[in-house]
Short mmCIF file of C-alpha atoms in Angstrom, two decimals:
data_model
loop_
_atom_site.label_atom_id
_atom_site.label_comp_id
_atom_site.label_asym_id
_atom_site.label_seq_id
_atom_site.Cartn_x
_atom_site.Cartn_y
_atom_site.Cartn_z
CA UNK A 557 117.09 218.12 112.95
CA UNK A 558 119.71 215.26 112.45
CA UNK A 559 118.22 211.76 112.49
CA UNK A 560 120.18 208.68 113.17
CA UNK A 561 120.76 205.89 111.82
CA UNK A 562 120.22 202.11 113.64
CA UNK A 563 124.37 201.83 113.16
CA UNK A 564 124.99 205.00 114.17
CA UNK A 565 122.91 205.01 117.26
CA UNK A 566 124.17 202.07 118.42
CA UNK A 567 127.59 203.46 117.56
CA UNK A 568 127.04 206.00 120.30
CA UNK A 569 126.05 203.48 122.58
CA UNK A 570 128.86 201.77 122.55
CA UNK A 571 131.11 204.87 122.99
CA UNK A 572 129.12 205.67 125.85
CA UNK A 573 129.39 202.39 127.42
CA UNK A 574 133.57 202.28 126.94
CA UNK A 575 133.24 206.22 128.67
CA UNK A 576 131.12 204.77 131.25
CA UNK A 577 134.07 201.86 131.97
CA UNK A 578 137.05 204.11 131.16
CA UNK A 579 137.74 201.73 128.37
CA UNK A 580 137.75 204.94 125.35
CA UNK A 581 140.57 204.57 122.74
CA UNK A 582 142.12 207.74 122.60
CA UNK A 583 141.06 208.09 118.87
CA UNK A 584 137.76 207.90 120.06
CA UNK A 585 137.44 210.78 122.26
CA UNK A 586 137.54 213.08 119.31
CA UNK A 587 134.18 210.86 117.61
CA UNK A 588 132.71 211.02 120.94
CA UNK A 589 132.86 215.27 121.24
CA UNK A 590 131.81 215.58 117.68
CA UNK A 591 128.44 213.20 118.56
CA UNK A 592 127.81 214.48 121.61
CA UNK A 593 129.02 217.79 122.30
CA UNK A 594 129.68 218.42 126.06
CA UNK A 595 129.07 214.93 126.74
CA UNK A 596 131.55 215.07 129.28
CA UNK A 597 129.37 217.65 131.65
CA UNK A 598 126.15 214.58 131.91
CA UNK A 599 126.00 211.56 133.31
CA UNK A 600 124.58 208.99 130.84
CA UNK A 601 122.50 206.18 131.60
CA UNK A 602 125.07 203.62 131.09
CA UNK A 603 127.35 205.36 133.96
CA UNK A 604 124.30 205.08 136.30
CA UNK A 605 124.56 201.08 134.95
CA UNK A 606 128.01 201.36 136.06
CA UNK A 607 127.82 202.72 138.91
CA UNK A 608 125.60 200.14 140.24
CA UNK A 609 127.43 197.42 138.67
CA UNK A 610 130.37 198.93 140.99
CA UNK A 611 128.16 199.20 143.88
CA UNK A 612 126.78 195.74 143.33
CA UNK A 613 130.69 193.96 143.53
CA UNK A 614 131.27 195.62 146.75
CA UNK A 615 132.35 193.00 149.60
CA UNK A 616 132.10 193.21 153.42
CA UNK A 617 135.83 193.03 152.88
CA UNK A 618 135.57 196.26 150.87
CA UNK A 619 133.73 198.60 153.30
CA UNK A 620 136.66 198.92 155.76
CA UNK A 621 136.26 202.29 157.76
CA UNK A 622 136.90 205.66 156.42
CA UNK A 623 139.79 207.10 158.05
CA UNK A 624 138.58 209.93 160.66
CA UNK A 625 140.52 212.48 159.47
CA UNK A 626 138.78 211.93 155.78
CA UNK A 627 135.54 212.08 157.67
CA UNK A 628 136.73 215.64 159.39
CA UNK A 629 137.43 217.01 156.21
CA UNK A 630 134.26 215.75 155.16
CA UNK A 631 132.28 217.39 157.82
CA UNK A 632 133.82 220.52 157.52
CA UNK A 633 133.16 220.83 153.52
CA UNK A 634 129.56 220.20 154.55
CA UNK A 635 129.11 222.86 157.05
CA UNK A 636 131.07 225.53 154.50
CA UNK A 637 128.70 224.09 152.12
CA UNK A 638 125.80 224.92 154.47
CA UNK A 639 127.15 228.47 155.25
CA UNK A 640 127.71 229.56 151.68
CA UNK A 641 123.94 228.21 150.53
CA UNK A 642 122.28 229.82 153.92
CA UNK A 643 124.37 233.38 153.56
CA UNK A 644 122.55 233.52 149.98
CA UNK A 645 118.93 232.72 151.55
CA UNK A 646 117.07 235.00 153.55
CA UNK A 647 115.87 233.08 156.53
CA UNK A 648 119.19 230.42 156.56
CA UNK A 649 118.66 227.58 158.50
CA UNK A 650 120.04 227.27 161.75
CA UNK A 651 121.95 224.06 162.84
CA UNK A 652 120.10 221.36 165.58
CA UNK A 653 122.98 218.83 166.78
CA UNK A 654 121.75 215.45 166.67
CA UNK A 655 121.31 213.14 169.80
CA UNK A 656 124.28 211.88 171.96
CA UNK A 657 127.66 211.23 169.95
CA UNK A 658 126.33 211.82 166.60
CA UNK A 659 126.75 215.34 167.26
CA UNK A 660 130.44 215.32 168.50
CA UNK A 661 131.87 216.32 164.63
CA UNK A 662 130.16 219.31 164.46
CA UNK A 663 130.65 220.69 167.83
CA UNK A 664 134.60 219.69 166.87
CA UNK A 665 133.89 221.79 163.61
CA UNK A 666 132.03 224.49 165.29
CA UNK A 667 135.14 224.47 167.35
CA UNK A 668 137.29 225.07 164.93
CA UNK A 669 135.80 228.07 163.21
CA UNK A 670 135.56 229.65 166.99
CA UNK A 671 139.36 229.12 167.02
CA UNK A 672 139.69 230.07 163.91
CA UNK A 673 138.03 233.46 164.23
CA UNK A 674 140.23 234.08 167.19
CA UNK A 675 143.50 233.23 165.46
CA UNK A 676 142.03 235.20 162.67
CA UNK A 677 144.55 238.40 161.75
CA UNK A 678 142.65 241.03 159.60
CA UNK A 679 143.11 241.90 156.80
CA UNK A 680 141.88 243.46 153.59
CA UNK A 681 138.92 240.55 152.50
CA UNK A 682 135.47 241.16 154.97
CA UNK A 683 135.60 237.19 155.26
CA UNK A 684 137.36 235.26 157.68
CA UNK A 685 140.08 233.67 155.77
CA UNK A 686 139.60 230.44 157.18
CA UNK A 687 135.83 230.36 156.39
CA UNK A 688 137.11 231.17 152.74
CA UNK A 689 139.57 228.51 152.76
CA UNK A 690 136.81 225.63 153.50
CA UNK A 691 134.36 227.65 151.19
CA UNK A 692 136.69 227.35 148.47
CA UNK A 693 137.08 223.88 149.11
CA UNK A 694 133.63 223.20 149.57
CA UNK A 695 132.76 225.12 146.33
CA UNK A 696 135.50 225.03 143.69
CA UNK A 697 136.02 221.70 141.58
CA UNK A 698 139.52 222.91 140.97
CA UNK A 699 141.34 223.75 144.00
CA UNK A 700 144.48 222.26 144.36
CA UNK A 701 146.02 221.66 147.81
CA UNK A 702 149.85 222.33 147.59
CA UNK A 703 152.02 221.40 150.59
CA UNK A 704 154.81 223.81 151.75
CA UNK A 705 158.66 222.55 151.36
CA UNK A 706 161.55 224.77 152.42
CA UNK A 707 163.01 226.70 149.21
CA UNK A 708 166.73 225.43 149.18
CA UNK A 709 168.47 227.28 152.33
CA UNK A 710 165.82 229.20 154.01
CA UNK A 711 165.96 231.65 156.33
CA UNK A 712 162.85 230.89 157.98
CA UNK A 713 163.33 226.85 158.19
CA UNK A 714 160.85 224.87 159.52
CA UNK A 715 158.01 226.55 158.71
CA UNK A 716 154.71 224.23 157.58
CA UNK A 717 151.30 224.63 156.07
CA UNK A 718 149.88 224.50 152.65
CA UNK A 719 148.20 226.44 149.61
CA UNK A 720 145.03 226.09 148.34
CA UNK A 721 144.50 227.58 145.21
CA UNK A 722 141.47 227.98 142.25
CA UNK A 723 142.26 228.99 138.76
CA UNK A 724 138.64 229.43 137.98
CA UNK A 725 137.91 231.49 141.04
CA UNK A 726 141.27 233.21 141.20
CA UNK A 727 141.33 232.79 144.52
CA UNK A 728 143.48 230.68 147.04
CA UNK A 729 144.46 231.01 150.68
CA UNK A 730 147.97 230.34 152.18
CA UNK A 731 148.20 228.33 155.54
CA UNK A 732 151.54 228.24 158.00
CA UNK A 733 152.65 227.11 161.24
CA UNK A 734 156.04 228.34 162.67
CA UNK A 735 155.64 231.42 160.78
CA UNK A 736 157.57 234.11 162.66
CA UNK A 737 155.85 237.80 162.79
CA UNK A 738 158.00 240.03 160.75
CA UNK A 739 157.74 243.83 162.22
CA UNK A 740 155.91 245.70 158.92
CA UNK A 741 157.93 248.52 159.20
CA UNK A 742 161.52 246.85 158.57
CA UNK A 743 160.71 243.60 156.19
CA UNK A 744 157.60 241.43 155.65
CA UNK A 745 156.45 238.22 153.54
CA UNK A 746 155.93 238.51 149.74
CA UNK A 747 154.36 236.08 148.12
CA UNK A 748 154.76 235.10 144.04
CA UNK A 749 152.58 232.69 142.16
CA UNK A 750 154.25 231.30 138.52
CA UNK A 751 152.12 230.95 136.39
CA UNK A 752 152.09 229.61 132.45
CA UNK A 753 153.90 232.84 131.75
CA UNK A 754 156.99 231.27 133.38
CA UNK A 755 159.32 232.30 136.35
CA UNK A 756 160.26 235.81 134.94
CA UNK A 757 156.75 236.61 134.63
CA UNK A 758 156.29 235.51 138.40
CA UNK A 759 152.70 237.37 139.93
CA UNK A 760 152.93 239.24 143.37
CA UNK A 761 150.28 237.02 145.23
CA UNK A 762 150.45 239.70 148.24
CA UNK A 763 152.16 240.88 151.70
CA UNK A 764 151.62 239.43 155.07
CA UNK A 765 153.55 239.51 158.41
CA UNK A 766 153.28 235.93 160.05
CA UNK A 767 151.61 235.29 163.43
CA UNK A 768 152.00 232.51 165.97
CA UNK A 769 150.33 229.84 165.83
CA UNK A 770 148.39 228.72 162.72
CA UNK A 771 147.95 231.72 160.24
CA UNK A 772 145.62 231.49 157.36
CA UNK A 773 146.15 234.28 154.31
CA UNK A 774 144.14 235.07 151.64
CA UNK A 775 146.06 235.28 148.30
CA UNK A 776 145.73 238.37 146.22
CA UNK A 777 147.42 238.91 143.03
CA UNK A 778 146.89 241.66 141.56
CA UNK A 779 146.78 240.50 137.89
CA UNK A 780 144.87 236.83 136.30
CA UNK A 781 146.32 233.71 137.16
CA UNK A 782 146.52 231.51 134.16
CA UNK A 783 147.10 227.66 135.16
CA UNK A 784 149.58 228.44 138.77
CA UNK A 785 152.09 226.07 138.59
CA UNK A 786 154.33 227.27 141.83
CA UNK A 787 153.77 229.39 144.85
CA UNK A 788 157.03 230.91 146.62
CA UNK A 789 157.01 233.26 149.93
CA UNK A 790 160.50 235.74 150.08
CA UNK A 791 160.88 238.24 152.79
CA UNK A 792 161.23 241.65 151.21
CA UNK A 793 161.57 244.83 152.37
CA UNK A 794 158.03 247.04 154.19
CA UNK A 795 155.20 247.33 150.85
CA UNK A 796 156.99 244.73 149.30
CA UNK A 797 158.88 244.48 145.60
CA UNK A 798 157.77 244.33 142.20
CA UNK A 799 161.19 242.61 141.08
CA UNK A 800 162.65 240.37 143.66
CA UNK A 801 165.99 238.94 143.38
CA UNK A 802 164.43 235.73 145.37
CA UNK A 803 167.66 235.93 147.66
CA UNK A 804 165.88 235.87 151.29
CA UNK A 805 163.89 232.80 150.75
CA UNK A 806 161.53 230.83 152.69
CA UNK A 807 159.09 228.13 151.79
CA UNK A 808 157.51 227.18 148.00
CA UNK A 809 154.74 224.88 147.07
CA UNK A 810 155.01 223.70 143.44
CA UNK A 811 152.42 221.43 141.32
CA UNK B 394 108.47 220.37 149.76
CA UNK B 395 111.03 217.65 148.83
CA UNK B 396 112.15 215.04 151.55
CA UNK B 397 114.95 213.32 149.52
CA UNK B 398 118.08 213.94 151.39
CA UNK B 399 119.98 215.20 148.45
CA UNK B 400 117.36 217.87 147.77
CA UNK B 401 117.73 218.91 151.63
CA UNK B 402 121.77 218.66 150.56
CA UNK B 403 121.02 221.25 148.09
CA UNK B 404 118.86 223.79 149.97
CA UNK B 405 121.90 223.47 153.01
CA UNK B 406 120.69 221.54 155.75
CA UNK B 407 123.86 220.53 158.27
CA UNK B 408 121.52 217.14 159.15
CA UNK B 409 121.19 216.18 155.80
CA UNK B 410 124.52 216.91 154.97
CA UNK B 411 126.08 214.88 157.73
CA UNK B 412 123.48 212.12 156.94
CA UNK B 413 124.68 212.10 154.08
CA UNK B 414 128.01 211.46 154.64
CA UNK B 415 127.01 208.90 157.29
CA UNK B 416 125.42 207.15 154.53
CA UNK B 417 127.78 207.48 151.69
CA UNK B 418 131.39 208.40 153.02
CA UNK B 419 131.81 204.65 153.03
CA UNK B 420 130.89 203.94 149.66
CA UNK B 421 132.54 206.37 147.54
CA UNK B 422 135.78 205.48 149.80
CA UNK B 423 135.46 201.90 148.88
CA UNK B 424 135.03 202.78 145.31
CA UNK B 425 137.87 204.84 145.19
CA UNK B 426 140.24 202.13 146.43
CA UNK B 427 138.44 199.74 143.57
CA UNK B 428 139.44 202.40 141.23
CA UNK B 429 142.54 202.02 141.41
CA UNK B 430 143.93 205.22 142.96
CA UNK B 431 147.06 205.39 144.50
CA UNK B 432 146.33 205.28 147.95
CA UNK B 433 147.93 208.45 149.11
CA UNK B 434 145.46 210.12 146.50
CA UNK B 435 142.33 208.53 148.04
CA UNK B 436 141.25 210.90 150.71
CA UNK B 437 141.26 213.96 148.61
CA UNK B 438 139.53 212.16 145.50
CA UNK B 439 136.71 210.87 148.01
CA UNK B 440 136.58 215.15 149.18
CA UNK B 441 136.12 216.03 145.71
CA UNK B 442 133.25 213.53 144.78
CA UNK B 443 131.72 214.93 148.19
CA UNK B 444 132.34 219.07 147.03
CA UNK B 445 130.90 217.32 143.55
CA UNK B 446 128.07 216.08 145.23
CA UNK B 447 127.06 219.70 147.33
CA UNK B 448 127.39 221.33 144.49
CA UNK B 449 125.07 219.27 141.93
CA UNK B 450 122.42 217.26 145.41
CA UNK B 451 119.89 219.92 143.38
CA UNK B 452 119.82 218.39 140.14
CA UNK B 453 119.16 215.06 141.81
CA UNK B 454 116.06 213.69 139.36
CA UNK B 455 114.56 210.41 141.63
CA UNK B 456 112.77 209.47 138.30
CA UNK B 457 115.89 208.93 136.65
CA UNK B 458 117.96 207.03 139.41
CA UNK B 459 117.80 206.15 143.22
CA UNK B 460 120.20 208.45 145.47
CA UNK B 461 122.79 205.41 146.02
CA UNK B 462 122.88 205.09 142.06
CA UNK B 463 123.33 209.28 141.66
CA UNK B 464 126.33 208.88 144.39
CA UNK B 465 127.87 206.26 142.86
CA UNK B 466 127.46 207.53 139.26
CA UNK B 467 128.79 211.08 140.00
CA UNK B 468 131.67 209.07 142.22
CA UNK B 469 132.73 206.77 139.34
CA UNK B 470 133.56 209.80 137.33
CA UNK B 471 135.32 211.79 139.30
CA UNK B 472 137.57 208.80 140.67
CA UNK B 473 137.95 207.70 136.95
CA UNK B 474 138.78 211.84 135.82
CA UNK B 475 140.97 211.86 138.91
CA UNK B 476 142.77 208.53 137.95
CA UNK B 477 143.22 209.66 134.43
CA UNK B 478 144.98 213.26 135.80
CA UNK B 479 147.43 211.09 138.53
CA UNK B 480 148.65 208.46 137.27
CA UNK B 481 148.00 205.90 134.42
CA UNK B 482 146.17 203.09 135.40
CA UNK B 483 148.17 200.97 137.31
CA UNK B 484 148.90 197.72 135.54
CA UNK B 485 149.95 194.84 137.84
CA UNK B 486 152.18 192.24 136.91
CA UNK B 487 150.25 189.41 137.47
CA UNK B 488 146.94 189.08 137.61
CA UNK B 489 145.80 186.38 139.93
CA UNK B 490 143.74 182.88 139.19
CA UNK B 491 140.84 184.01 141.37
CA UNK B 492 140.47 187.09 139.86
CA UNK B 493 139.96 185.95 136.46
CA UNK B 494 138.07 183.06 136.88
CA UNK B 495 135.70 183.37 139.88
CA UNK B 496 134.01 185.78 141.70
CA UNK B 497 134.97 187.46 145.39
CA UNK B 498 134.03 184.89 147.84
CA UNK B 499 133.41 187.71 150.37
CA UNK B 500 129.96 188.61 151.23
CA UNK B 501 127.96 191.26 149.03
CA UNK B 502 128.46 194.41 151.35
CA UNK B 503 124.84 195.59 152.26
CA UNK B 504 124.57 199.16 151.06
CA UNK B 505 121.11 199.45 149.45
CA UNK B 506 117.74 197.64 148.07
CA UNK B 507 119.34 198.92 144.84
CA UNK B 508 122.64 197.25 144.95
CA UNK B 509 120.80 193.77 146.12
CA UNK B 510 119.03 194.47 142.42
CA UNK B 511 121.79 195.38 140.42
CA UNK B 512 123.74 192.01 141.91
CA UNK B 513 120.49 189.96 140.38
CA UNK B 514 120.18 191.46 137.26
CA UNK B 515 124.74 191.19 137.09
CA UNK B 516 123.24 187.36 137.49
CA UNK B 517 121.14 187.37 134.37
CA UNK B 518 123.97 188.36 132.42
CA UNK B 519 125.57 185.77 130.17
CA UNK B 520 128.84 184.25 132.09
CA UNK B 521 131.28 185.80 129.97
CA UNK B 522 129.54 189.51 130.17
CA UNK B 523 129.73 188.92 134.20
CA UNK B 524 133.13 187.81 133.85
CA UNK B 525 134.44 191.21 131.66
CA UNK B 526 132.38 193.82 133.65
CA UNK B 527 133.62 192.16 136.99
CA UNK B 528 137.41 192.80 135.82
CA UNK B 529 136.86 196.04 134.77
CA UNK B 530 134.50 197.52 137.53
CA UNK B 531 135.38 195.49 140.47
CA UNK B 532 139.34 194.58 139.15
CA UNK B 533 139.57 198.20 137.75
CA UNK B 534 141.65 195.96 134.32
CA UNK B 535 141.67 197.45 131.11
CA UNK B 536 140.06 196.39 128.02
CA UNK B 537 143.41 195.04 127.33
CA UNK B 538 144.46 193.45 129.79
CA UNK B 539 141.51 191.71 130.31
CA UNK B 540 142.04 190.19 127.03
CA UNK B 541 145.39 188.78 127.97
CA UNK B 542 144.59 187.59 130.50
CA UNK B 543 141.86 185.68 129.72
CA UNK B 544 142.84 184.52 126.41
CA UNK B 545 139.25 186.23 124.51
CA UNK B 546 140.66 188.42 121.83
CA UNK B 547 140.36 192.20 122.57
CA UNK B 548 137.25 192.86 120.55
CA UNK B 549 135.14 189.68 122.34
CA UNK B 550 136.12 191.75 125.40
CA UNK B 551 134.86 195.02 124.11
CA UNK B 552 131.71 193.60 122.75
CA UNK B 553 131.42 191.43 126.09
CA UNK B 554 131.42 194.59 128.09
CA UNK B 555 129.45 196.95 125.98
CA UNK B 556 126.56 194.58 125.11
CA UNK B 557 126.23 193.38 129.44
CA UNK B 558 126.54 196.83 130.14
CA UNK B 559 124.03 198.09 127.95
CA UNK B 560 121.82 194.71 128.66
CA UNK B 561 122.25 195.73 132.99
CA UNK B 562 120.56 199.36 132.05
CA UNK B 563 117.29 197.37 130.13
CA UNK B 564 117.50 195.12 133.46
CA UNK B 565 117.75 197.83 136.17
CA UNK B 566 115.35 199.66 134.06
CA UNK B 567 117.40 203.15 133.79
CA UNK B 568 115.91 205.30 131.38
CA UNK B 569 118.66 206.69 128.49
CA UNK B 570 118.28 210.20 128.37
CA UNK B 571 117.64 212.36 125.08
CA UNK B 572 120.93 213.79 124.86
CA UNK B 573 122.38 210.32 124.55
CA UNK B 574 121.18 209.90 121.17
CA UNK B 575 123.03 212.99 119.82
CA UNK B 576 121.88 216.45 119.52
CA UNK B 577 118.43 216.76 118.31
CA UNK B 578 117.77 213.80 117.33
CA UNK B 579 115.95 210.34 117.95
CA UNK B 580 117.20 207.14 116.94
CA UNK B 581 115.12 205.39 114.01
CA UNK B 582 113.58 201.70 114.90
CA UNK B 583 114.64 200.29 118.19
CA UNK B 584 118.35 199.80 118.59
CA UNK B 585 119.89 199.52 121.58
#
């Protein structure tokens, strides 16, 4: 067992308090780890100090609204929350809206997962895809959201949505609008993820033929993802391509 | 069984969840824009302190810290982790008069019996410990820049914010836990 010191004690104090006000040297990081391995994964007692120092300043002028489209999103990580906990417990908990407008978010949510299920196109995952977008979401501390753009001169322009994608879960779900069906027996949508490998080592992320209206697609590459860095969607010919020559593109989503 | 709302959080009840947010959603937006986040980046850091929060409502210890404190702790560092992946801290240009030598004149915003506590025992600090840990948790200033421009040298500052932060635990009375005093081990006399 290591013992330490007075100085040395009150050494590590002090680096927790700069970690606890963002105020760490970068030549002290590297002390830090070697005191206090996986310091970074706890919350110390000086960052609960903080935190109420922080919540202590706070003004009236401060606590201006949150927007309502933050509090949507909010909502709607809650209730995937919810889902994923009660699908793992065997008596899940059913929900009871609360009195008068209180309720009115989660009927909107509720709402949205009807639609959702409606819009839903199958496909090969048993899970709706938009229930496993918000789970993801809900769940994964390192989705990234990645807007569409249109790849130079498309040939589908217009078309919207985004990408949310998890290294850690190697999983990620594709959303569009304006998405023309493609008829799967003369072309359909290919998608390719670039990853740390580089653009020549692009991954096929998985086919898919569009839909009106909002479409939400779960991403499947077939291989590990290490650290995506750029998602691109080419129309290629019926089962797809394993080497595209990227000519017939559409949209792509980059970090 | 447990009535604290972040223990309900955990086991997945959609009340306690949405109470939740009723009750926070406010708060970790208002400390995001102290932060200093760009403000396009707000709304998704304030989702990911709330996905942080579902995901860890069932370690929530109430001996250790009150439910506003474990929100705002586990909010600080994400918005500080997420400021340190977007963007450096911003730097303005000029800092102003007020900000540097007085205090908000805006009334305390009422968010908890907690936060009333921690603004009395801010108080019992010595003036120049007040003055550093308001510019760096309310101002969102580096260590360095609070030195400028104040005029104390850059170690007064350090020692300034170190010794009133470590002084506001004793006050508040939050307990340090083992692992802060290194692995397997227990500090000799009473430092600290």
């Amino acid at each position: 067992m290591t013992t330490l010191t007075p100085s040395q004690f009150e050494r590590l104090q002090d680096l927790l308090a700069d970690r606890a006000l963002d105020a760490l040297d970068a030549s002290d990081f590297p002390e830090l780890d070697a005191a206090l391995p996986g310091h970074n994964a706890r919350e110390s007692s000086l960052d609960v100090a903080a935190g109420l120092a922080a919540t202590a300043m706070l003004t009236t002028r401060d606590m201006d609204g949150v927007p309502a489209a933050l509090e949507q999103r909010l909502l709607l990580s809650g209730k995937a929350w919810c889902e994923s906990v009660n699908a793992e417990t065997p008596a899940p908990i059913p929900f009871r809206g609360g009195p008068g407008l209180r309720a009115l978010p989660w009927l909107a949510a509720a709402a949205g997962i009807i639609l959702a299920i409606i819009a839903w196109l199958p496909g090969s995952s048993s899970v709706d895809p938009r229930t496993g977008r918000q789970r993801l979401l809900a769940t994964s501390t390192d989705a990234v959201t990645l807007s569409w753009k249109d790849w130079d001169a498309p040939e589908v322009p217009g078309v919207q949505g985004d990408v949310v994608w998890s290294d850690s879960a190697q999983k990620g779900y594709m959303r569009f609008t304006n998405l023309p069906t493609k008829d799967s027996g003369k072309e359909q949508y290919q998608l390719w993820i670039v990853d740390s490998r580089g653009m020549e080592q692009r991954i096929s992320g998985g086919l898919f033929n569009g839909g009106t209206g909002e479409v939400v697609v779960p991403i499947e590459p077939g291989i590990r993802v290490q650290n995506a860095a750029a998602f691109a969607v080419t129309i290629e010919k019926p089962g797809g391509t394993w080497v595209s020559d990227m000519s017939r593109r559409v949209v792509i989503a980059a970090k | 069984m447990s009535e604290y709302l972040l223990h309900r959080v955990s086991r997945g009840e959609e009340g306690a969840v949405r109470e939740c947010i009723e009750r926070y959603a406010g708060l970790v937006w208002s400390l995001a824009q102290r932060v200093g986040l760009p403000r396009a980046e707000c709304e998704d850091a304030v989702h990911e302190v709330f996905t942080e929060l579902w995901r860890t409502s069932g370690k929530y210890d109430p001996s250790i810290a009150s439910e506003t404190a474990f929100v705002a702790t586990i909010a600080r560092r994400r918005l500080i982790d997420r400021r340190r992946r977007v963007t450096r801290r911003p730097q303005p240009q000029q800092i102003h008069d007020d900000a540097v030598q007085s205090p908000a004149v805006d009334s305390p915003a009422m968010i908890s019996d907690e936060a009333q506590r921690a603004r009395a025992a801010l108080n019992e600090l010595s003036p120049e410990q007040q003055k550093v840990l308001r510019l760096s948790v309310y101002e969102g200033l580096s260590h360095d820049l609070i030195a400028r421009s104040t005029g104390m040298p850059l170690g007064t500052v350090k020692t300034h914010a170190r010794r009133g932060l470590i002084r506001l635990r004793e006050i508040l009375g939050v307990p340090k836990q083992a692992w802060e005093a290194g692995p397997d081990s227990r500090p000799q006399g009473g430092a600290a």
